[in-house]
Amino acid sequence: EDQVTQSPEALRLQEGESSSLNCSYTVSGLRGLFWYRQDPGKGPEFLFTLYSAGEEKEKERLKATLTKKESFLHITAPKPEDSATYLCAVFQTGNQFYFGTGTSLTVIP
Amino acid sequence: GAGVSQSPSNKVTEKGKDVELRCDPISGHTALYWYRQSLGQGLEFLIYFQGNSAPDKSGLPSDRFSAERTGGSVSTLTIQRTQQEDSAVYLCASSPGTSGGPRQETQYFGPGTRLLVL
């Protein structure tokens, strides 16, 4: 069965303490892997799309990487405003999106 | 507005009543998606439209759920005879569409409709 798993479920970091979020997937026919940020009470906000193993994307303190089985979202020197839930989604042939359940990140000042 | 809009933002209804949720996608986006997000759960895919047609209805949880899209723009998700387990946030997203290839598949989400069935 196709599956997207994110870990950890929750992560608490001190401001400036770098870490990584993981998204592992078992779907076949991957057409793209997406990272989103979701703030409470709002819809997800697009961050990155990765299409092939070895690809990397960066935006401010965030860097996303992709292998054949997983993706990492690296957060360097996070700030309190980076606190949010980070969602990973895979786009499969047949126009199916599969979302993980997210990692809730809290950055403490 | 430039983004995806959804209405109503909140809806409280009684068990057994029908509800209609509306989504206005970004102008020019041909693909439209509906998702459901329950408390503490991931996004559950419901249905996808390419233009006015829905090639994939496999995510609709039961025959009480239906959706339509007219004019390649506005979409309505209808839930008949609502049940308490239908309470969730219903999210709509649009994307430019598949004609441009995989790089057109980035989805832009609306703020959601929070449905509470009493």
mmCIF file of N, CA, C and O in Angstrom, chain B residues 47-98:
data_model
loop_
_atom_site.group_PDB
_atom_site.id
_atom_site.type_symbol
_atom_site.label_atom_id
_atom_site.label_comp_id
_atom_site.label_asym_id
_atom_site.label_seq_id
_atom_site.Cartn_x
_atom_site.Cartn_y
_atom_site.Cartn_z
ATOM 1 N N ILE B 47 -11.382 14.403 -3.920
ATOM 2 C CA ILE B 47 -11.700 14.395 -5.348
ATOM 3 C C ILE B 47 -10.840 15.407 -6.075
ATOM 4 O O ILE B 47 -10.383 16.393 -5.480
ATOM 5 N N TYR B 48 -10.634 15.139 -7.348
ATOM 6 C CA TYR B 48 -9.797 15.978 -8.196
ATOM 7 C C TYR B 48 -10.561 16.294 -9.474
ATOM 8 O O TYR B 48 -11.198 15.423 -10.058
ATOM 9 N N PHE B 49 -10.507 17.549 -9.903
ATOM 10 C CA PHE B 49 -11.098 17.982 -11.167
ATOM 11 C C PHE B 49 -9.998 18.460 -12.100
ATOM 12 O O PHE B 49 -9.092 19.196 -11.700
ATOM 13 N N GLN B 50 -10.113 18.061 -13.353
ATOM 14 C CA GLN B 50 -9.301 18.636 -14.423
ATOM 15 C C GLN B 50 -10.317 19.291 -15.354
ATOM 16 O O GLN B 50 -11.060 18.604 -16.053
ATOM 17 N N GLY B 51 -10.333 20.627 -15.354
ATOM 18 C CA GLY B 51 -11.441 21.296 -16.015
ATOM 19 C C GLY B 51 -12.718 21.025 -15.248
ATOM 20 O O GLY B 51 -12.747 21.140 -14.026
ATOM 21 N N ASN B 52 -13.766 20.644 -15.953
ATOM 22 C CA ASN B 52 -15.044 20.348 -15.305
ATOM 23 C C ASN B 52 -15.236 18.873 -14.999
ATOM 24 O O ASN B 52 -16.253 18.498 -14.402
ATOM 25 N N SER B 53 -14.304 18.047 -15.417
ATOM 26 C CA SER B 53 -14.480 16.610 -15.222
ATOM 27 C C SER B 53 -13.648 16.109 -14.054
ATOM 28 O O SER B 53 -12.583 16.654 -13.743
ATOM 29 N N ALA B 54 -14.161 15.065 -13.440
ATOM 30 C CA ALA B 54 -13.507 14.477 -12.268
ATOM 31 C C ALA B 54 -13.071 13.062 -12.614
ATOM 32 O O ALA B 54 -13.848 12.121 -12.434
ATOM 33 N N PRO B 55 -11.824 12.883 -13.104
ATOM 34 C CA PRO B 55 -11.388 11.543 -13.488
ATOM 35 C C PRO B 55 -11.176 10.611 -12.304
ATOM 36 O O PRO B 55 -11.115 9.398 -12.483
ATOM 37 N N ASP B 56 -11.073 11.163 -11.105
ATOM 38 C CA ASP B 56 -10.786 10.337 -9.938
ATOM 39 C C ASP B 56 -11.726 10.709 -8.808
ATOM 40 O O ASP B 56 -11.575 11.754 -8.200
ATOM 41 N N LYS B 57 -12.727 9.854 -8.545
ATOM 42 C CA LYS B 57 -13.670 10.090 -7.448
ATOM 43 C C LYS B 57 -13.453 9.094 -6.320
ATOM 44 O O LYS B 57 -14.298 8.953 -5.438
ATOM 45 N N SER B 58 -12.300 8.421 -6.351
ATOM 46 C CA SER B 58 -12.088 7.317 -5.419
ATOM 47 C C SER B 58 -11.986 7.736 -3.976
ATOM 48 O O SER B 58 -12.191 6.920 -3.076
ATOM 49 N N GLY B 59 -11.681 9.002 -3.735
ATOM 50 C CA GLY B 59 -11.495 9.443 -2.363
ATOM 51 C C GLY B 59 -12.771 9.831 -1.640
ATOM 52 O O GLY B 59 -12.746 10.018 -0.421
ATOM 53 N N LEU B 60 -13.864 9.971 -2.350
ATOM 54 C CA LEU B 60 -15.108 10.350 -1.672
ATOM 55 C C LEU B 60 -15.492 9.249 -0.690
ATOM 56 O O LEU B 60 -15.617 8.086 -1.078
ATOM 57 N N PRO B 61 -15.716 9.617 0.590
ATOM 58 C CA PRO B 61 -15.895 8.590 1.622
ATOM 59 C C PRO B 61 -17.193 7.810 1.515
ATOM 60 O O PRO B 61 -17.261 6.678 1.994
ATOM 61 N N SER B 62 -18.230 8.390 0.943
ATOM 62 C CA SER B 62 -19.500 7.681 0.807
ATOM 63 C C SER B 62 -20.327 8.361 -0.259
ATOM 64 O O SER B 62 -19.951 9.419 -0.784
ATOM 65 N N ASP B 63 -21.470 7.751 -0.585
ATOM 66 C CA ASP B 63 -22.336 8.337 -1.623
ATOM 67 C C ASP B 63 -23.084 9.570 -1.116
ATOM 68 O O ASP B 63 -23.829 10.198 -1.866
ATOM 69 N N ARG B 64 -22.872 9.930 0.149
ATOM 70 C CA ARG B 64 -23.455 11.185 0.637
ATOM 71 C C ARG B 64 -22.638 12.388 0.165
ATOM 72 O O ARG B 64 -23.098 13.517 0.242
ATOM 73 N N PHE B 65 -21.439 12.121 -0.305
ATOM 74 C CA PHE B 65 -20.543 13.185 -0.768
ATOM 75 C C PHE B 65 -20.595 13.270 -2.293
ATOM 76 O O PHE B 65 -20.499 12.256 -2.986
ATOM 77 N N SER B 66 -20.702 14.485 -2.795
ATOM 78 C CA SER B 66 -20.641 14.712 -4.230
ATOM 79 C C SER B 66 -19.993 16.065 -4.476
ATOM 80 O O SER B 66 -19.958 16.926 -3.594
ATOM 81 N N ALA B 67 -19.473 16.236 -5.672
ATOM 82 C CA ALA B 67 -18.838 17.503 -6.018
ATOM 83 C C ALA B 67 -19.048 17.778 -7.485
ATOM 84 O O ALA B 67 -19.166 16.852 -8.293
ATOM 85 N N GLU B 68 -19.104 19.046 -7.801
ATOM 86 C CA GLU B 68 -19.202 19.447 -9.190
ATOM 87 C C GLU B 68 -18.381 20.702 -9.411
ATOM 88 O O GLU B 68 -18.074 21.444 -8.479
ATOM 89 N N ARG B 69 -18.056 20.914 -10.670
ATOM 90 C CA ARG B 69 -17.324 22.116 -11.046
ATOM 91 C C ARG B 69 -17.912 22.619 -12.348
ATOM 92 O O ARG B 69 -18.133 21.835 -13.284
ATOM 93 N N THR B 70 -18.180 23.889 -12.396
ATOM 94 C CA THR B 70 -18.809 24.474 -13.579
ATOM 95 C C THR B 70 -17.927 25.563 -14.170
ATOM 96 O O THR B 70 -17.246 26.301 -13.438
ATOM 97 N N GLY B 71 -17.936 25.637 -15.508
ATOM 98 C CA GLY B 71 -17.184 26.685 -16.191
ATOM 99 C C GLY B 71 -15.696 26.615 -15.960
ATOM 100 O O GLY B 71 -14.985 27.605 -16.163
ATOM 101 N N GLY B 72 -15.217 25.457 -15.529
ATOM 102 C CA GLY B 72 -13.792 25.307 -15.260
ATOM 103 C C GLY B 72 -13.306 26.180 -14.145
ATOM 104 O O GLY B 72 -12.094 26.431 -14.016
ATOM 105 N N SER B 73 -14.233 26.632 -13.297
ATOM 106 C CA SER B 73 -13.836 27.548 -12.235
ATOM 107 C C SER B 73 -14.376 27.067 -10.897
ATOM 108 O O SER B 73 -13.825 26.137 -10.310
ATOM 109 N N VAL B 74 -15.493 27.640 -10.464
ATOM 110 C CA VAL B 74 -16.014 27.388 -9.126
ATOM 111 C C VAL B 74 -16.385 25.919 -8.954
ATOM 112 O O VAL B 74 -16.905 25.269 -9.867
ATOM 113 N N SER B 75 -16.106 25.406 -7.748
ATOM 114 C CA SER B 75 -16.489 24.041 -7.413
ATOM 115 C C SER B 75 -17.307 24.045 -6.132
ATOM 116 O O SER B 75 -17.100 24.878 -5.238
ATOM 117 N N THR B 76 -18.237 23.096 -6.069
ATOM 118 C CA THR B 76 -19.071 22.928 -4.885
ATOM 119 C C THR B 76 -18.957 21.486 -4.397
ATOM 120 O O THR B 76 -19.110 20.558 -5.188
ATOM 121 N N LEU B 77 -18.698 21.330 -3.121
ATOM 122 C CA LEU B 77 -18.699 20.020 -2.468
ATOM 123 C C LEU B 77 -19.971 19.941 -1.631
ATOM 124 O O LEU B 77 -20.205 20.816 -0.789
ATOM 125 N N THR B 78 -20.779 18.939 -1.899
ATOM 126 C CA THR B 78 -22.050 18.785 -1.183
ATOM 127 C C THR B 78 -22.001 17.541 -0.318
ATOM 128 O O THR B 78 -21.582 16.472 -0.772
ATOM 129 N N ILE B 79 -22.414 17.701 0.913
ATOM 130 C CA ILE B 79 -22.530 16.563 1.830
ATOM 131 C C ILE B 79 -23.997 16.455 2.209
ATOM 132 O O ILE B 79 -24.570 17.380 2.792
ATOM 133 N N GLN B 80 -24.580 15.335 1.873
ATOM 134 C CA GLN B 80 -25.995 15.106 2.199
ATOM 135 C C GLN B 80 -26.112 14.340 3.513
ATOM 136 O O GLN B 80 -25.253 13.522 3.857
ATOM 137 N N ARG B 81 -27.195 14.616 4.213
ATOM 138 C CA ARG B 81 -27.496 13.887 5.461
ATOM 139 C C ARG B 81 -26.250 13.807 6.347
ATOM 140 O O ARG B 81 -25.777 12.733 6.708
ATOM 141 N N THR B 82 -25.736 14.966 6.715
ATOM 142 C CA THR B 82 -24.471 15.033 7.443
ATOM 143 C C THR B 82 -24.495 14.203 8.715
ATOM 144 O O THR B 82 -25.537 14.066 9.394
ATOM 145 N N GLN B 83 -23.342 13.646 9.018
ATOM 146 C CA GLN B 83 -23.127 12.862 10.236
ATOM 147 C C GLN B 83 -22.043 13.559 11.068
ATOM 148 O O GLN B 83 -21.247 14.342 10.548
ATOM 149 N N GLN B 84 -22.000 13.230 12.352
ATOM 150 C CA GLN B 84 -21.015 13.868 13.225
ATOM 151 C C GLN B 84 -19.596 13.584 12.767
ATOM 152 O O GLN B 84 -18.710 14.434 12.917
ATOM 153 N N GLU B 85 -19.362 12.417 12.187
ATOM 154 C CA GLU B 85 -18.010 12.095 11.722
ATOM 155 C C GLU B 85 -17.586 12.902 10.507
ATOM 156 O O GLU B 85 -16.420 12.844 10.104
ATOM 157 N N ASP B 86 -18.528 13.667 9.927
ATOM 158 C CA ASP B 86 -18.168 14.544 8.811
ATOM 159 C C ASP B 86 -17.504 15.835 9.301
ATOM 160 O O ASP B 86 -16.974 16.608 8.499
ATOM 161 N N SER B 87 -17.548 16.072 10.602
ATOM 162 C CA SER B 87 -16.930 17.291 11.153
ATOM 163 C C SER B 87 -15.433 17.280 10.869
ATOM 164 O O SER B 87 -14.725 16.326 11.204
ATOM 165 N N ALA B 88 -14.971 18.339 10.233
ATOM 166 C CA ALA B 88 -13.566 18.426 9.823
ATOM 167 C C ALA B 88 -13.354 19.775 9.152
ATOM 168 O O ALA B 88 -14.297 20.554 8.978
ATOM 169 N N VAL B 89 -12.116 20.017 8.752
ATOM 170 C CA VAL B 89 -11.821 21.168 7.895
ATOM 171 C C VAL B 89 -11.738 20.661 6.460
ATOM 172 O O VAL B 89 -11.017 19.706 6.176
ATOM 173 N N TYR B 90 -12.500 21.283 5.591
ATOM 174 C CA TYR B 90 -12.502 20.902 4.184
ATOM 175 C C TYR B 90 -11.676 21.935 3.413
ATOM 176 O O TYR B 90 -11.996 23.119 3.407
ATOM 177 N N LEU B 91 -10.605 21.441 2.800
ATOM 178 C CA LEU B 91 -9.661 22.311 2.104
ATOM 179 C C LEU B 91 -9.773 22.115 0.603
ATOM 180 O O LEU B 91 -9.931 20.998 0.113
ATOM 181 N N CYS B 92 -9.687 23.205 -0.088
ATOM 182 C CA CYS B 92 -9.673 23.194 -1.545
ATOM 183 C C CYS B 92 -8.321 23.707 -2.010
ATOM 184 O O CYS B 92 -7.726 24.594 -1.371
ATOM 185 N N ALA B 93 -7.822 23.154 -3.086
ATOM 186 C CA ALA B 93 -6.564 23.618 -3.658
ATOM 187 C C ALA B 93 -6.695 23.657 -5.170
ATOM 188 O O ALA B 93 -7.470 22.894 -5.760
ATOM 189 N N SER B 94 -5.968 24.553 -5.796
ATOM 190 C CA SER B 94 -5.951 24.567 -7.254
ATOM 191 C C SER B 94 -4.513 24.572 -7.735
ATOM 192 O O SER B 94 -3.593 24.963 -7.009
ATOM 193 N N SER B 95 -4.324 24.120 -8.955
ATOM 194 C CA SER B 95 -3.005 24.146 -9.582
ATOM 195 C C SER B 95 -3.182 24.454 -11.058
ATOM 196 O O SER B 95 -4.268 24.277 -11.597
ATOM 197 N N PRO B 96 -2.101 24.915 -11.687
ATOM 198 C CA PRO B 96 -2.250 25.304 -13.089
ATOM 199 C C PRO B 96 -2.760 24.185 -13.986
ATOM 200 O O PRO B 96 -3.376 24.438 -15.005
ATOM 201 N N GLY B 97 -2.459 22.925 -13.628
ATOM 202 C CA GLY B 97 -2.962 21.810 -14.415
ATOM 203 C C GLY B 97 -1.843 21.009 -15.014
ATOM 204 O O GLY B 97 -0.686 21.394 -15.005
ATOM 205 N N THR B 98 -2.175 19.861 -15.587
ATOM 206 C CA THR B 98 -1.166 18.923 -16.052
ATOM 207 C C THR B 98 -0.632 19.243 -17.434
ATOM 208 O O THR B 98 0.320 18.646 -17.869
#
